[in-house]
PDB file of C-alpha atoms in Angstrom:
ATOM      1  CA  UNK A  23     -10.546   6.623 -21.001  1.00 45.00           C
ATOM      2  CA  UNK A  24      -9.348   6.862 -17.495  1.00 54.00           C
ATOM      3  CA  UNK A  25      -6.064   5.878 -16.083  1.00 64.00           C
ATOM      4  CA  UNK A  26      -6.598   2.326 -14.367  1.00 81.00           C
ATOM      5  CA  UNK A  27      -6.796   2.050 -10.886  1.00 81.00           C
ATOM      6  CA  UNK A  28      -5.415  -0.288  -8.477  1.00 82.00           C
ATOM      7  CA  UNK A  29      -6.724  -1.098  -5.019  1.00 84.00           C
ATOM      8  CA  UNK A  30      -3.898  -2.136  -2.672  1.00 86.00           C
ATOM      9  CA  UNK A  31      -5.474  -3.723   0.819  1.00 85.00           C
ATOM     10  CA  UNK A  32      -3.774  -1.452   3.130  1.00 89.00           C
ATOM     11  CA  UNK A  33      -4.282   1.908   4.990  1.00 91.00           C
ATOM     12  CA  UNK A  34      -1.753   4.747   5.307  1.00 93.00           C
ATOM     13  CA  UNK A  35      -0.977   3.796   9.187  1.00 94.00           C
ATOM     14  CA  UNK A  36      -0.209   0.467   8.187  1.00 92.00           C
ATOM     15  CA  UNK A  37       1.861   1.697   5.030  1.00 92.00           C
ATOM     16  CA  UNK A  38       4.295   3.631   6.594  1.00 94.00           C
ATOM     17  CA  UNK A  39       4.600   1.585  10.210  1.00 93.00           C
ATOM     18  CA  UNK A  40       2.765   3.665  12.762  1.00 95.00           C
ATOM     19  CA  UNK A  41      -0.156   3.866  14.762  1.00 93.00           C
ATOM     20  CA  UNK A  42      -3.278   5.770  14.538  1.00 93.00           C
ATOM     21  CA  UNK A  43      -1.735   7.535  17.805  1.00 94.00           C
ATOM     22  CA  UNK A  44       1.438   8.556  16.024  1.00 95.00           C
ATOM     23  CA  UNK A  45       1.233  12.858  15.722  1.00 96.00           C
ATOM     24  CA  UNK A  46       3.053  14.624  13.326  1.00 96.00           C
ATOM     25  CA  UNK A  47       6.424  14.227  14.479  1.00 97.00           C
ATOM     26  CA  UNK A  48       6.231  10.275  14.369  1.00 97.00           C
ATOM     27  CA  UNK A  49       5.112  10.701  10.987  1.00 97.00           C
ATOM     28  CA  UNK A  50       7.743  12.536   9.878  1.00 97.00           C
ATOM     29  CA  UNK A  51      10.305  10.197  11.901  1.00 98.00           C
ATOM     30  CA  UNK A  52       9.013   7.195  10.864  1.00 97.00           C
ATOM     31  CA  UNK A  53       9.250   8.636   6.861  1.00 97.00           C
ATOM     32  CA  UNK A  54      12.743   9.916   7.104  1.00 97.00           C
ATOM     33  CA  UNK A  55      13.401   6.096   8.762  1.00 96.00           C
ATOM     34  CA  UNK A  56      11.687   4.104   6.082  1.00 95.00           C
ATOM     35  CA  UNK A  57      13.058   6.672   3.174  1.00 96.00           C
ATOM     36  CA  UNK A  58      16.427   5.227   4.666  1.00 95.00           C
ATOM     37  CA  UNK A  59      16.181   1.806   4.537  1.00 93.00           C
ATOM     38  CA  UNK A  60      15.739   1.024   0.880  1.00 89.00           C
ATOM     39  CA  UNK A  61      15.505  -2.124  -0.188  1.00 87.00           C
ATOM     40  CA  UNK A  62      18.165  -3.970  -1.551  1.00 78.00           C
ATOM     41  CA  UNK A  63      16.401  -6.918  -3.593  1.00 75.00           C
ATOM     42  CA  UNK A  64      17.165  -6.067  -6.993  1.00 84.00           C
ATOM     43  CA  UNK A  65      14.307  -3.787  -7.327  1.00 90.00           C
ATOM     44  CA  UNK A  66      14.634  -0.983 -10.065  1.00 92.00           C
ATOM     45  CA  UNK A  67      15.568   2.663  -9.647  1.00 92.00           C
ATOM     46  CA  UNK A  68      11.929   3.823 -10.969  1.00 93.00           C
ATOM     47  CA  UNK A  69      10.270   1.047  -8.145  1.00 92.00           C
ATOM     48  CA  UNK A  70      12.442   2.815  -5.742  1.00 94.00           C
ATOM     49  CA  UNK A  71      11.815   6.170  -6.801  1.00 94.00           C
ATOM     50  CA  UNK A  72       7.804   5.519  -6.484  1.00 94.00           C
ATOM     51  CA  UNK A  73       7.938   3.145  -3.563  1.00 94.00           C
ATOM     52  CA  UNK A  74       9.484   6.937  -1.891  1.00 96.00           C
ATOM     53  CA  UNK A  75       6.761   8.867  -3.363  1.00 95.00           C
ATOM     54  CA  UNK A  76       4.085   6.400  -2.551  1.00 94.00           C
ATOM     55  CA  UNK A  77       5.467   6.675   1.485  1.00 96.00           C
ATOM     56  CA  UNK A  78       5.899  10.766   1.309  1.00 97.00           C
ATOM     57  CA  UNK A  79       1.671  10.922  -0.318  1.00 94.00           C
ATOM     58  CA  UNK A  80       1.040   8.568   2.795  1.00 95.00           C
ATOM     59  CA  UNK A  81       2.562  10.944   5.094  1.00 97.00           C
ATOM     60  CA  UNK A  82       1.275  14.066   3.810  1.00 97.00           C
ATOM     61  CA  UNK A  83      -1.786  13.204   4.072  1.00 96.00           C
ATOM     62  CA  UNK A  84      -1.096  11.997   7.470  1.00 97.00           C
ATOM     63  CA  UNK A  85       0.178  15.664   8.313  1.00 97.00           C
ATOM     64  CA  UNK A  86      -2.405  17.602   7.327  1.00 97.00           C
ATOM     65  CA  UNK A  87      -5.021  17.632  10.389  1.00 96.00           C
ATOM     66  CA  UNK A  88      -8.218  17.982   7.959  1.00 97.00           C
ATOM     67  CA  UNK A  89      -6.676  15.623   5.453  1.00 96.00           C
ATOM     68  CA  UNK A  90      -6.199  12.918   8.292  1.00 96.00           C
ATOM     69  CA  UNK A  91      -9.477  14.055  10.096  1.00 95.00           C
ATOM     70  CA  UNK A  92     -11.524  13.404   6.988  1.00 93.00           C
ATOM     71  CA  UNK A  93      -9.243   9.993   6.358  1.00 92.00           C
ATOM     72  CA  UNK A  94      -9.707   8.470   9.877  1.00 92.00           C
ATOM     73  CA  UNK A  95     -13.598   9.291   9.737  1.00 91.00           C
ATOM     74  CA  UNK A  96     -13.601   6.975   6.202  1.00 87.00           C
ATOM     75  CA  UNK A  97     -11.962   4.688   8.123  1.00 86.00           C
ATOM     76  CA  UNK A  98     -14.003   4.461  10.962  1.00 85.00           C
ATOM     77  CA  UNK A  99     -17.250   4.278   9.233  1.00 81.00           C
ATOM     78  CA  UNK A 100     -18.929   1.331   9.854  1.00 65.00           C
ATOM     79  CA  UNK A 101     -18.395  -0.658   6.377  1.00 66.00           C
ATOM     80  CA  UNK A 102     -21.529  -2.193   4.596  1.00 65.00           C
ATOM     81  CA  UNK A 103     -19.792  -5.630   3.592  1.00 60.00           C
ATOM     82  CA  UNK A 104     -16.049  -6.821   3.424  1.00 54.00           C
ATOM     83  CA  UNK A 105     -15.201  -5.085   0.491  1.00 55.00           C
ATOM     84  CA  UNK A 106     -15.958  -1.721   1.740  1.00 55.00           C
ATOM     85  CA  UNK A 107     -13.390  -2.193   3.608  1.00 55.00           C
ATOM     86  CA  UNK A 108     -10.896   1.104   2.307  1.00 65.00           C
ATOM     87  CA  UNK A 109      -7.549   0.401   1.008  1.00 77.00           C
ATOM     88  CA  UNK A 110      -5.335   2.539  -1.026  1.00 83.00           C
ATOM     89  CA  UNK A 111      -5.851   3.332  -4.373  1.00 85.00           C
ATOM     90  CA  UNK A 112      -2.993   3.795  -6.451  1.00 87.00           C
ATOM     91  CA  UNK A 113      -2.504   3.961 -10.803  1.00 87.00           C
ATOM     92  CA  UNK A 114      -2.169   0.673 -12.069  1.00 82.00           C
ATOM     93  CA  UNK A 115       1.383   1.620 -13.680  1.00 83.00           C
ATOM     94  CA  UNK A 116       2.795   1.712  -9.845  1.00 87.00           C
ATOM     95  CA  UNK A 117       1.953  -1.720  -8.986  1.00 86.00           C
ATOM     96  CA  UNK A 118       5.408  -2.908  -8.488  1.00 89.00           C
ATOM     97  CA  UNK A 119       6.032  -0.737  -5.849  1.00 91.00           C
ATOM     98  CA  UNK A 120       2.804  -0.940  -4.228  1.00 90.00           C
ATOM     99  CA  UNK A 121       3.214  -4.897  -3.901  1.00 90.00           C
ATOM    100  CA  UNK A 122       6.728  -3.979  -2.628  1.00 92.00           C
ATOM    101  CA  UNK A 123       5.279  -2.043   0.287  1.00 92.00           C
ATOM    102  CA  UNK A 124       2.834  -4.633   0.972  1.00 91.00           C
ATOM    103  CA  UNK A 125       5.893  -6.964   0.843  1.00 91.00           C
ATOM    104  CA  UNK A 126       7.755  -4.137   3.826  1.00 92.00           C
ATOM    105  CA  UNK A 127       4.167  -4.287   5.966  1.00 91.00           C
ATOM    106  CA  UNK A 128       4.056  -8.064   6.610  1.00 90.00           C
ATOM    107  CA  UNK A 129       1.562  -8.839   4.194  1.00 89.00           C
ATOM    108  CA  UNK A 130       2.987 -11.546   1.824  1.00 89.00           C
ATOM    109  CA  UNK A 131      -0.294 -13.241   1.128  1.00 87.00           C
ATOM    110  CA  UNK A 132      -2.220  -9.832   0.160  1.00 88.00           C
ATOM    111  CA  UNK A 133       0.579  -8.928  -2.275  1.00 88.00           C
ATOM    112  CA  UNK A 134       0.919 -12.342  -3.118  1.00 86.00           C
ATOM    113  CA  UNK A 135      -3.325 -12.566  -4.656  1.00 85.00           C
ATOM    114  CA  UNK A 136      -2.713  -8.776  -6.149  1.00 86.00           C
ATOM    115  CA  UNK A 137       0.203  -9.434  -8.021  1.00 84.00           C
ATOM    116  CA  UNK A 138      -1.767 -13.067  -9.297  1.00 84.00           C
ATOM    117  CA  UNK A 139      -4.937 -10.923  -9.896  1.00 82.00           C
ATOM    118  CA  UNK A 140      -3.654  -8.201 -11.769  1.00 81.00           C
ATOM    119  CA  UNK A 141      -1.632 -10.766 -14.012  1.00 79.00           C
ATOM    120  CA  UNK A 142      -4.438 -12.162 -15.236  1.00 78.00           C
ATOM    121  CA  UNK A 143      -4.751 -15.542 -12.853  1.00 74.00           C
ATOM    122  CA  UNK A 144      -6.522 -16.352  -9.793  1.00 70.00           C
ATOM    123  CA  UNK A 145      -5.128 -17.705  -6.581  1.00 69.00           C
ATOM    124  CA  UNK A 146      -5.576 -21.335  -5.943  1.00 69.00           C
ATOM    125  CA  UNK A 147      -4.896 -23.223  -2.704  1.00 65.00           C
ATOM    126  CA  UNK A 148      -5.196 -20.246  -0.174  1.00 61.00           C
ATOM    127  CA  UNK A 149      -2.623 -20.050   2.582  1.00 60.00           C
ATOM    128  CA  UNK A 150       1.318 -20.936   2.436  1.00 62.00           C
ATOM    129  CA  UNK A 151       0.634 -23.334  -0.176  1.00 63.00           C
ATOM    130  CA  UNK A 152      -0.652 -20.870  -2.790  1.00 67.00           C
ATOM    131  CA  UNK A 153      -0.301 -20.651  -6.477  1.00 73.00           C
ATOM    132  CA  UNK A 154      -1.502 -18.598  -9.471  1.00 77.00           C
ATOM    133  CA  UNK A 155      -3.190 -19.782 -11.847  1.00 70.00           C
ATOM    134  CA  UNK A 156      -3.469 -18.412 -15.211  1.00 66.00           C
ATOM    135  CA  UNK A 157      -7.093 -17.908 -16.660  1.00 61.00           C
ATOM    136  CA  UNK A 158      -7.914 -18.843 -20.181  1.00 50.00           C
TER     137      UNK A 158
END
């Protein structure tokens, strides 16, 4: 059996705060700066430690000039419905500090429905008056 996979609705630009523009150099600047500024919410060592690892894949990949080329083209294809749309896809066992990065990139809502979907519920009431809610 496979290791369980977990789709989180974000792309590596978006992950680590730069634009598609940014060259190597901004990548590596913009790592070093987000490596930096950990958060200081009461998250655990081990979310920490994977939150950094989760940024350096990001920027590796964002590097590597056939790694990126072949990444941008995926994202650039023309998507055959909504859920095409490509996110990252991380092991299941991170999710903590995937929802913590979708927390950094201004996406409350998204990290919000994972963390409800992946516990088992379903998000009622979209918008700011969402809740989880547990299914049977």
């Amino acid at each position: 059996m496979g290791t369980q996979r977990l789709e989180l609705p974000i792309n590596h630009f978006r992950l680590l705060g730069i634009g598609p523009a940014g060259d190597t150099q901004t990548v590596l600047r913009t790592l070093a700066l987000r490596l930096d500024r950990i958060p200081d919410q009461g998250f655990t060592t081990e979310t920490l430690q994977v939150r950094a690892r989760l940024l350096q894949d990001s920027a590796d990949l964002l590097s590597d000039s056939d790694r990126r080329h072949a990444y941008e083209c995926e994202l650039t294809a023309v998507p055959e419905g909504p859920a095409s749309v490509p996110g990252l896809d991380i092991p299941s066992h991170l999710e903590v500090a995937g929802l913590l990065l979708l927390l950094e990139a201004g996406q409350p809502q998204e990290a919000f429905e994972l963390a409800c979907r992946e516990s088992g519920g379903r998000v009622v009431e979209a918008g700011p008056d969402s809740a989880c809610q547990r299914l049977k």
